[in-house]
Amino acid sequence: MKKIKIAIVGYGNLGKGVENAILHTPDMELAAVFTRRDPMSVKTRTGVAVYSMDAIESMKKDIDVVILCGGSANDLPWQTPMMAKHFCVIDSFDTHAKIPEHFAAVDASCRENGTLGIISIGWDPGLFSLNRLLGQAILPDGKDYTFWGKGVSQGHSDAIRRITGVKDARQYTIPVPEALEAVRGGETPDLSTREKHTRECFVVAEEGADLALIEKTIKEMPNYFADYDTTVHFISEEELRRDHAGIPHGGMVFRSGRTGANGENSHIIEYRLQLDSNPEFTSSVLVAYARAAYRLYNEGQIGCKTIFDIAPVYLHPESADELRKKLL
Amino acid sequence: MKKIKIAIVGYGNLGKGVENAILHTPDMELAAVFTRRDPMSVKTRTGVAVYSMDAIESMKKDIDVVILCGGSANDLPWQTPMMAKHFCVIDSFDTHAKIPEHFAAVDASCRENGTLGIISIGWDPGLFSLNRLLGQAILPDGKDYTFWGKGVSQGHSDAIRRITGVKDARQYTIPVPEALEAVRGGETPDLSTREKHTRECFVVAEEGADLALIEKTIKEMPNYFADYDTTVHFISEEELRRDHAGIPHGGMVFRSGRTGANGENSHIIEYRLQLDSNPEFTSSVLVAYARAAYRLYNEGQIGCKTIFDIAPVYLHPESADELRKKLL
């Protein structure tokens, strides 16, 4: 069997996750890692070769799908359309509000160059989006709920780190148990931001810093914390390293809907993720959808796709016949 | 907007569920109900016209998709391929072991006649199958678990009703809480049949019947009950009617898998359904996939499909652009 040849662009947590995930996918192999850093300075865990970004075009015949593992703020908006000039591409672009714009840019590049791209793959956007769509399609008379956590929010952790006197920080987003129980129990409450999630912050302060001021600054920070019940714990650098080194995350998507002549029957669909490592799980989703990108392209499809456009059969290594027999 | 014209074949619980579901789908209308009974004897809740099965061919131009609402044992194996000669069809065929055979029959009929069919739509087979596939594709190093219930099993209730001295019965399939908690907590136990589900039976006995013998016959019934911890309660006909009139069901599909260089991170995907009415929920899934059948056929696709072959975008009434903006 010919293996699908994958290239990674960007060797951070996500890129490393893709490298590990490919070890569990017998139908794929990692061809190369590309970096904007000096390639000599990057050593991959599995020993796969590292190249400068500039070298990627010369390796066209060695690569089937490029998985872009950069950030949504500064990397993917230009990298994905650029790479789509030469390769089938897939990314985890997660700035929800800018997805239509990113889609248009990648779609234009793909169509101009006869390639296929898949954007915004992961769990949110990604699997959670898929479940929001399915829930609405199946139970049109109903309500959606998305809860995130318990998990580490990198954006909120970064926001705390920018405060004067803060050395390091970790922020957990936590669903409010009462809200979860109400939704899971079939109620369909209207929930404010504050009623859905709380925020818990573990902060390492610099020596002599004004702790009360740091706490106040966090709790009053607009958009990030002001609309939530926020708890702040000051801990030592050692405690942060020891107890908060992981990057867990997860959450739930609910669809709570009614059927029957008079809406007398209620139904609750819940999709729940509990993830030890947010980037490694996202990597695993990317790898499954990279398989779909390869297969769809080989069927002659081009242009930009999202998780909504991919039939599930393209994701699994086994044939449609086998899947009907074993999993249907 | 041109509405999608649906016909129902078979006006039992499932057919009535489809009739109700279409009321919540502004892009569809119910064109007709077809029955094998005397059409004069069937009165639909919404007043839609009822015809004899023989009349269906003459109404070809009035129908876009036929939803087959008969049983998997005796109706669908011949009805779905027969209807596929003239119409796009969709069914909820749920005899797992016979799906490949049914698929082949429907596929042959569809291809010969240029129609499109979708089989085995519902929640298991159906949404649960989809989640088994997704889980395996995303976390290849892992284990699957499917739990059913708490819910009424019609097959098991029927098996009890066939016992001498039994007037009526209702059987609930119940997941074992300890097994559920173990899987949800990240353990990956090997579970026997007995360790996964218990069976609870509510039985109305005929006057003077040998209750001890009925209980023994139930508990020792091979395949149905012998491998399970089974509880039998004798109740009155009135209690059965009062407390066990509903047809609730549901369950969970789990994928518990590991990632990382040495499998050091674990992840749990859980898909859970809590359904007040098993047939009405199945009907709702059928209606969403009937929309996909119509759209795919209008794109020129023919042949038999399953839930694995349908891209999610085809299920939702809104456009791909809107879905990317609102749900991704």
XYZ file of C-alpha atoms in Angstrom:
656
model
C 0.000 0.000 0.000
C 1.244 3.460 -0.963
C 1.475 5.588 2.149
C 0.130 9.123 2.312
C 3.108 11.470 2.642
C 2.551 14.250 5.146
C 4.589 17.396 5.731
C 4.303 19.507 8.879
C 4.787 23.264 8.760
C 5.630 24.597 12.214
C 7.096 22.414 14.929
C 5.353 23.606 18.090
C 2.937 21.643 20.310
C 0.585 21.022 17.404
C 3.321 19.964 14.983
C 4.776 17.593 17.565
C 1.294 16.193 18.135
C 0.937 15.495 14.411
C 4.318 13.758 14.412
C 3.160 11.478 17.248
C -0.276 10.866 15.730
C 1.228 9.698 12.439
C 3.048 6.926 14.330
C -0.416 5.394 14.992
C -1.590 5.635 11.361
C -0.127 2.792 9.288
C -1.373 4.335 6.029
C 0.645 7.539 6.502
C 4.240 8.613 6.827
C 5.814 11.879 7.878
C 7.950 13.090 4.971
C 9.358 16.284 6.451
C 9.033 19.101 8.933
C 9.343 22.691 7.711
C 10.206 25.555 9.984
C 10.761 29.294 9.821
C 13.539 28.894 12.378
C 17.035 27.744 11.456
C 16.433 24.067 10.519
C 19.720 23.127 12.189
C 18.286 24.327 15.504
C 15.240 22.022 15.371
C 15.571 18.354 16.237
C 12.486 16.178 15.732
C 11.575 13.497 18.201
C 11.302 10.763 15.564
C 14.343 11.950 13.623
C 12.408 13.097 10.574
C 14.294 15.687 8.529
C 13.750 19.409 9.137
C 13.942 21.920 6.294
C 13.664 25.639 5.853
C 10.283 26.836 4.600
C 11.996 27.949 1.370
C 12.823 24.347 0.486
C 9.231 23.134 0.435
C 8.475 23.760 -3.241
C 11.428 21.671 -4.378
C 9.931 18.678 -2.540
C 6.590 18.768 -4.292
C 6.701 15.132 -5.405
C 7.575 13.902 -1.898
C 4.516 15.408 -0.201
C 0.801 14.597 -0.556
C -0.672 16.815 2.158
C 0.795 19.710 4.124
C -0.504 20.097 7.677
C -0.116 23.685 8.813
C 0.581 23.829 12.535
C 1.074 27.552 13.040
C -1.080 30.064 14.899
C -4.359 31.531 13.708
C -3.402 35.120 14.500
C -0.179 35.495 12.551
C 0.673 32.337 10.603
C -2.292 30.611 8.995
C -3.946 33.629 7.307
C -1.025 33.853 4.850
C 0.586 30.387 5.144
C -2.451 28.285 4.225
C -3.314 30.164 0.994
C 0.394 30.326 0.091
C 0.966 26.603 0.594
C -2.261 25.831 -1.294
C -0.538 27.147 -4.421
C 1.544 23.976 -4.504
C 0.017 21.426 -2.136
C -3.132 20.023 -0.649
C -3.317 21.706 2.733
C -5.100 21.421 6.042
C -5.130 23.753 9.029
C -6.806 24.330 12.394
C -7.638 28.021 11.890
C -9.712 28.849 14.956
C -10.590 32.551 14.874
C -14.312 31.902 14.472
C -15.224 35.403 13.289
C -12.630 35.343 10.491
C -13.443 31.900 9.089
C -15.442 33.184 6.064
C -12.528 35.458 5.088
C -9.953 32.679 5.542
C -12.155 30.250 3.626
C -12.371 32.666 0.691
C -8.589 33.159 0.569
C -7.821 29.430 0.708
C -10.590 28.582 -1.746
C -9.292 31.113 -4.293
C -5.749 29.793 -4.020
C -6.887 26.148 -4.276
C -9.087 26.771 -7.311
C -6.439 28.784 -9.105
C -3.881 26.058 -8.584
C -5.995 22.904 -8.716
C -5.361 21.898 -5.105
C -7.611 20.994 -2.187
C -7.632 22.629 1.231
C -9.460 21.872 4.479
C -9.580 24.624 7.092
C -10.617 24.988 10.744
C -10.162 21.328 11.681
C -9.900 20.411 15.352
C -12.556 20.252 18.023
C -13.861 23.831 18.178
C -13.986 24.756 15.373
C -14.251 21.174 14.194
C -16.010 18.314 15.944
C -18.078 20.714 18.072
C -19.185 22.572 14.913
C -20.151 19.251 13.336
C -22.297 18.419 16.348
C -23.938 21.841 16.361
C -24.881 21.272 12.711
C -26.146 17.718 13.267
C -28.153 18.740 16.322
C -29.910 21.575 14.504
C -30.586 19.436 11.429
C -32.089 16.590 13.439
C -33.957 18.555 16.100
C -34.992 21.831 14.421
C -37.276 22.698 17.342
C -34.581 23.023 20.000
C -31.686 24.875 21.576
C -27.884 24.577 21.339
C -25.479 24.809 24.249
C -21.698 24.718 24.055
C -19.669 24.463 27.267
C -15.883 24.534 27.344
C -13.615 22.983 29.955
C -12.493 22.191 32.412
C -9.429 23.237 30.522
C -6.563 25.623 30.034
C -7.254 28.673 27.913
C -4.001 29.851 26.358
C -5.482 33.218 25.404
C -6.603 33.962 28.949
C -3.333 32.700 30.444
C -1.443 35.014 28.084
C -3.664 37.942 29.053
C -2.731 37.458 32.723
C 0.971 37.153 31.883
C 0.884 40.618 30.319
C -0.069 42.223 33.657
C 2.743 44.079 35.444
C 4.127 42.005 38.309
C 3.034 38.648 36.856
C 5.783 36.160 36.122
C 3.654 33.274 34.881
C 0.021 32.170 34.935
C -2.411 29.465 34.016
C -6.134 30.024 33.518
C -8.792 27.300 33.613
C -12.208 27.695 32.026
C -14.786 25.688 34.014
C -18.424 25.010 33.148
C -20.834 25.923 35.964
C -22.070 22.555 37.317
C -25.629 23.804 37.906
C -25.927 25.018 34.306
C -24.601 21.703 32.979
C -26.988 19.723 35.135
C -29.964 21.816 34.044
C -29.196 21.327 30.350
C -28.390 17.641 30.746
C -31.593 17.212 32.722
C -33.696 18.511 29.846
C -34.292 22.080 30.930
C -33.597 24.678 28.265
C -32.533 27.691 30.327
C -31.373 31.026 28.902
C -27.881 31.298 30.343
C -25.797 34.452 30.643
C -22.025 34.336 30.138
C -21.565 34.359 33.922
C -24.021 31.510 34.405
C -22.231 29.218 31.938
C -18.559 29.344 32.913
C -16.275 30.366 35.744
C -12.596 31.222 35.400
C -9.886 30.037 37.785
C -6.440 31.604 37.625
C -3.145 30.356 39.077
C -0.664 33.189 39.149
C 3.047 33.357 39.936
C 3.808 36.932 41.000
C 7.150 38.627 40.880
C 8.749 39.306 44.255
C 7.296 42.352 45.911
C 4.457 42.665 43.401
C 1.152 44.164 44.563
C -0.995 41.020 44.743
C -4.224 42.866 45.453
C -3.689 45.048 42.402
C -2.932 42.018 40.192
C -6.088 40.294 41.369
C -8.167 43.402 40.759
C -6.636 43.905 37.304
C -7.469 40.314 36.330
C -11.021 40.363 37.629
C -11.851 43.661 35.935
C -10.225 42.900 32.571
C -12.918 43.521 29.924
C -13.885 40.653 27.567
C -11.484 38.233 29.252
C -12.665 38.208 32.883
C -15.086 41.025 33.761
C -18.187 39.056 32.691
C -17.235 35.942 34.700
C -16.938 34.879 38.295
C -13.178 34.691 38.522
C -11.007 33.165 41.234
C -7.335 34.075 41.586
C -4.784 31.904 43.429
C -1.213 33.039 43.933
C 1.184 30.100 43.865
C 4.915 29.506 43.603
C 6.748 28.878 40.354
C 7.425 25.345 41.552
C 3.722 24.685 42.213
C 2.829 25.976 38.769
C 5.371 23.654 37.179
C 4.326 20.690 39.312
C 0.518 20.999 39.266
C -0.297 22.925 36.106
C 2.101 21.649 33.447
C -0.561 19.884 31.368
C -2.745 21.381 28.652
C -6.051 19.602 29.310
C -9.291 20.786 27.772
C -12.656 19.581 26.563
C -16.287 20.487 26.837
C -19.740 19.578 25.635
C -22.096 20.443 22.825
C -25.754 19.880 23.633
C -28.826 19.948 21.452
C -31.997 19.867 23.477
C -35.072 19.578 21.295
C -38.696 18.565 21.171
C -40.724 16.368 18.843
C -44.308 15.143 18.633
C -47.593 16.640 17.578
C -47.448 19.160 20.422
C -43.760 19.011 21.281
C -44.562 16.555 24.052
C -41.345 14.519 23.747
C -37.933 15.932 24.545
C -34.566 14.633 23.412
C -31.062 15.544 24.490
C -27.993 14.996 22.340
C -24.685 15.468 24.150
C -21.232 15.384 22.597
C -18.527 15.472 25.239
C -14.749 15.619 25.077
C -12.360 15.078 27.983
C -8.854 15.740 26.699
C -5.563 15.329 28.548
C -3.802 17.301 25.861
C -5.608 19.885 23.789
C -2.892 20.152 21.087
C -2.418 16.389 20.765
C -6.134 15.785 20.310
C -6.360 18.600 17.751
C -3.397 17.000 15.954
C -5.228 13.682 15.862
C -8.262 15.297 14.252
C -5.993 17.030 11.717
C -4.364 13.724 10.762
C -7.724 11.987 10.175
C -8.894 14.869 7.978
C -5.550 14.909 6.128
C -6.486 11.386 4.997
C -9.753 12.800 3.662
C -7.904 15.624 1.871
C -5.677 13.094 0.112
C -8.580 10.867 -0.923
C -10.838 13.686 -2.098
C -8.022 15.239 -4.129
C -7.338 11.869 -5.751
C -11.009 11.714 -6.704
C -10.515 14.975 -8.580
C -11.924 17.420 -6.049
C -10.363 20.845 -5.548
C -11.163 24.013 -3.605
C -11.552 24.741 0.091
C -13.571 22.459 2.360
C -14.518 22.477 6.027
C -15.602 19.711 8.396
C -19.147 20.243 7.049
C -18.141 19.157 3.544
C -16.406 15.862 4.350
C -18.307 12.565 4.303
C -17.186 10.430 7.272
C -16.098 7.501 5.075
C -13.064 9.498 3.922
C -11.661 9.689 7.459
C -11.198 6.037 8.313
C -8.402 3.902 6.886
C -10.705 0.957 6.129
C -12.848 0.582 3.018
C -16.526 1.560 2.810
C -17.414 -2.157 2.582
C -15.549 -2.979 5.776
C -16.986 0.015 7.603
C -20.563 -0.925 6.717
C -19.884 -4.455 7.933
C -18.089 -3.558 11.173
C -19.283 -0.154 12.338
C -22.711 0.554 10.889
C -38.543 28.165 -2.416
C -39.589 24.837 -3.881
C -40.363 22.443 -1.037
C -39.054 18.886 -0.936
C -42.013 16.550 -1.381
C -41.904 13.570 0.946
C -43.974 10.388 0.884
C -44.271 8.033 3.844
C -44.688 4.295 3.306
C -46.124 2.677 6.438
C -48.107 4.646 9.003
C -46.962 3.160 12.321
C -45.021 4.911 15.114
C -42.162 5.755 12.752
C -44.401 7.043 9.965
C -46.343 9.190 12.422
C -43.027 10.511 13.740
C -42.008 11.522 10.212
C -45.353 13.269 9.740
C -44.755 15.291 12.931
C -41.099 16.001 12.114
C -41.978 17.470 8.712
C -44.115 20.089 10.481
C -40.851 21.503 11.884
C -39.041 21.588 8.521
C -40.120 24.618 6.479
C -38.289 23.333 3.369
C -40.335 20.122 3.181
C -43.923 19.052 2.764
C -45.642 15.725 3.208
C -47.184 14.769 -0.127
C -48.825 11.479 0.793
C -48.926 8.454 3.061
C -48.986 4.987 1.493
C -50.219 1.950 3.329
C -50.725 -1.744 2.732
C -53.922 -1.548 4.754
C -57.180 -0.306 3.313
C -56.456 3.431 2.787
C -59.980 4.241 3.920
C -59.175 2.751 7.317
C -56.184 5.039 7.936
C -56.693 8.599 9.048
C -53.599 10.805 9.313
C -53.173 13.276 12.119
C -52.446 16.198 9.823
C -55.056 15.195 7.279
C -52.598 14.339 4.537
C -54.045 11.931 1.960
C -53.593 8.165 2.344
C -53.234 5.909 -0.687
C -52.852 2.252 -1.384
C -49.286 1.128 -2.078
C -50.330 0.328 -5.663
C -51.028 3.973 -6.381
C -47.516 5.171 -5.647
C -46.079 4.837 -9.170
C -48.778 7.019 -10.645
C -47.680 9.828 -8.304
C -44.084 9.888 -9.424
C -44.028 13.604 -10.217
C -45.537 14.513 -6.849
C -42.837 12.869 -4.768
C -39.140 13.680 -4.341
C -38.157 11.228 -1.591
C -39.940 8.184 -0.183
C -39.308 7.506 3.508
C -39.882 3.828 4.252
C -41.234 3.382 7.758
C -41.781 -0.388 7.819
C -40.004 -3.056 9.836
C -36.541 -4.455 9.157
C -37.599 -8.081 9.452
C -40.395 -8.263 6.907
C -40.912 -4.945 5.106
C -37.716 -3.121 4.237
C -35.748 -5.997 2.628
C -38.166 -5.980 -0.319
C -39.822 -2.555 -0.037
C -36.706 -0.391 -0.207
C -35.247 -1.994 -3.368
C -38.712 -2.065 -4.961
C -39.403 1.615 -4.260
C -35.881 2.516 -5.440
C -36.977 1.504 -8.932
C -39.040 4.679 -9.123
C -38.001 7.001 -6.308
C -35.189 8.264 -4.157
C -35.620 6.290 -0.952
C -34.490 6.280 2.650
C -34.983 3.693 5.380
C -33.957 2.825 8.943
C -33.020 -0.817 8.275
C -31.536 -1.934 11.596
C -30.651 -5.618 11.361
C -26.906 -4.970 11.717
C -25.779 -8.374 10.422
C -27.787 -8.045 7.215
C -26.770 -4.497 6.289
C -24.244 -5.533 3.568
C -26.906 -7.684 1.883
C -29.539 -4.947 2.091
C -27.048 -2.380 0.839
C -26.264 -4.538 -2.210
C -29.944 -4.990 -3.074
C -30.766 -1.279 -2.758
C -27.591 -0.247 -4.577
C -28.373 -2.542 -7.526
C -31.916 -1.221 -7.799
C -30.789 2.415 -7.540
C -28.057 2.044 -10.151
C -30.292 0.211 -12.580
C -32.943 2.889 -12.298
C -30.865 6.021 -11.779
C -32.168 6.738 -8.269
C -30.504 7.383 -4.913
C -31.087 5.447 -1.700
C -29.915 5.923 1.879
C -30.256 2.968 4.239
C -29.904 2.285 7.966
C -30.553 5.846 9.114
C -31.482 6.448 12.726
C -29.367 6.379 15.861
C -28.083 2.793 15.961
C -27.459 2.089 13.149
C -27.005 5.741 12.344
C -25.622 8.442 14.626
C -23.963 5.865 16.882
C -22.288 4.271 13.843
C -21.069 7.703 12.761
C -19.528 8.263 16.179
C -17.876 4.839 16.198
C -16.281 5.709 12.855
C -15.182 9.190 13.940
C -13.758 7.884 17.210
C -11.662 5.210 15.513
C -10.455 7.596 12.807
C -9.377 10.261 15.302
C -8.012 8.057 18.084
C -6.669 4.922 16.357
C -4.965 3.786 19.564
C -8.076 3.249 21.639
C -11.192 1.314 22.481
C -14.888 1.639 21.576
C -17.789 1.215 23.962
C -21.468 1.347 23.073
C -24.060 1.348 25.871
C -27.803 1.292 25.224
C -30.495 2.601 27.503
C -32.076 3.231 29.757
C -34.745 2.354 27.237
C -37.455 0.063 26.021
C -36.338 -2.808 23.819
C -39.245 -3.828 21.588
C -37.583 -7.128 20.650
C -37.128 -8.152 24.272
C -40.628 -7.008 25.225
C -42.019 -9.115 22.376
C -39.989 -12.137 23.501
C -41.592 -11.940 26.940
C -45.081 -11.540 25.454
C -44.674 -14.865 23.635
C -44.323 -16.759 26.964
C -47.413 -18.740 28.037
C -49.332 -16.923 30.758
C -48.012 -13.457 29.822
C -50.601 -10.897 28.808
C -48.307 -7.926 28.225
C -44.757 -6.858 29.038
C -42.253 -4.058 28.819
C -38.483 -4.603 28.977
C -35.903 -1.931 29.803
C -32.234 -2.215 28.869
C -30.111 -0.401 31.463
C -26.370 0.318 31.356
C -24.524 -0.856 34.469
C -23.583 2.371 36.316
C -20.181 1.041 37.445
C -19.223 0.142 33.876
C -20.304 3.556 32.616
C -18.374 5.337 35.350
C -15.229 3.312 34.625
C -15.307 4.134 30.909
C -16.209 7.781 31.480
C -13.421 8.004 34.038
C -10.804 6.941 31.505
C -10.405 3.281 32.382
C -10.558 0.924 29.416
C -11.974 -2.242 30.988
C -12.811 -5.421 29.099
C -16.503 -5.790 29.818
C -18.580 -8.925 29.464
C -22.198 -8.753 28.274
C -23.348 -9.080 31.888
C -21.050 -6.308 33.057
C -22.361 -3.785 30.513
C -26.163 -3.978 30.765
C -28.916 -5.237 33.034
C -32.468 -6.023 31.922
C -35.572 -5.020 33.862
C -38.925 -6.563 32.939
C -42.437 -5.416 33.841
C -44.864 -8.249 33.210
C -48.645 -8.445 33.274
C -49.572 -12.094 33.880
C -52.829 -13.762 33.004
C -55.011 -14.692 35.934
C -53.855 -17.897 37.565
C -50.597 -18.027 35.626
C -47.526 -19.639 37.228
C -45.502 -16.535 38.077
C -42.440 -18.456 39.224
C -42.356 -20.353 35.935
C -42.727 -17.136 33.890
C -39.871 -15.530 35.805
C -37.659 -18.600 35.304
C -38.534 -18.776 31.596
C -37.589 -15.131 31.123
C -34.342 -15.318 33.063
C -33.155 -18.457 31.279
C -34.135 -17.396 27.741
C -31.006 -17.809 25.596
C -29.645 -14.767 23.712
C -32.333 -12.488 25.113
C -31.854 -12.764 28.894
C -29.609 -15.669 29.972
C -26.388 -13.626 29.679
C -27.725 -10.717 31.709
C -28.692 -9.953 35.275
C -32.428 -9.756 34.803
C -35.083 -8.448 37.187
C -38.747 -9.356 36.769
C -41.611 -7.353 38.284
C -45.211 -8.493 38.013
C -47.569 -5.562 37.749
C -51.183 -4.945 36.854
C -52.385 -4.008 33.393
C -53.320 -0.621 34.746
C -49.827 -0.019 36.140
C -48.284 -0.997 32.816
C -50.502 1.467 30.986
C -49.918 4.203 33.545
C -46.165 3.892 34.159
C -44.752 2.252 31.039
C -46.619 3.753 28.105
C -43.638 5.682 26.704
C -40.979 4.403 24.343
C -37.890 6.108 25.747
C -34.399 5.020 24.743
C -30.879 6.312 24.291
C -27.350 5.360 25.166
C -23.734 6.345 24.698
C -20.893 5.697 22.311
C -17.457 6.174 23.816
C -14.033 6.253 22.242
C -11.291 6.139 24.838
C -7.878 6.583 23.277
C -4.295 7.574 23.919
C -1.869 9.944 22.214
C 1.674 11.147 22.760
C 5.127 9.708 22.201
C 4.449 6.971 24.742
C 0.671 7.086 24.914
C 0.917 9.289 27.984
C -2.201 11.356 27.283
C -5.683 9.915 27.304
C -8.806 11.325 25.689
C -12.444 10.379 26.018
C -15.065 11.130 23.380
C -18.638 10.537 24.511
C -21.744 10.776 22.361
C -24.899 10.478 24.426
C -28.579 10.380 23.559
C -31.487 10.698 26.002
C -34.670 10.162 24.039
C -38.246 10.445 25.272
C -39.470 8.699 22.143
C -37.273 6.288 20.225
C -39.443 6.273 17.070
C -39.879 10.056 16.981
C -36.155 10.661 17.277
C -35.441 8.082 14.564
C -38.028 9.843 12.398
C -36.242 13.152 12.942
C -32.943 11.658 11.775
C -34.690 10.175 8.728
C -36.140 13.552 7.775
C -32.741 15.302 7.972
C -31.162 12.600 5.786
C -34.112 12.752 3.361
C -33.022 16.340 2.716
C -29.542 15.027 1.905
C -31.000 12.378 -0.438
C -32.881 15.063 -2.354
C -29.866 17.346 -2.635
C -27.399 14.617 -3.622
C -29.780 13.264 -6.254
C -30.169 16.752 -7.681
C -26.387 16.967 -7.932
C -26.518 13.887 -10.140
C -25.568 11.221 -7.596
C -27.173 7.797 -7.697
C -26.726 4.461 -5.903
C -27.009 3.409 -2.268
C -25.459 5.481 0.521
C -25.221 5.147 4.276
C -24.610 7.701 7.024
C -20.893 7.257 6.333
C -21.247 8.646 2.806
C -23.123 11.871 3.553
C -21.261 15.137 4.123
C -22.932 17.026 6.999
C -23.606 20.139 4.908
C -26.358 18.268 3.022
C -28.390 17.788 6.221
C -29.032 21.362 7.287
C -31.540 23.641 5.554
C -29.160 26.616 5.501
C -26.476 27.238 2.883
C -22.824 26.252 3.277
C -21.911 29.955 3.529
C -24.364 30.527 6.371
C -23.273 27.375 8.186
C -19.612 28.372 8.063
C -20.517 31.786 9.426
C -22.871 30.640 12.183
C -21.895 27.146 13.271
C -18.246 26.517 12.425
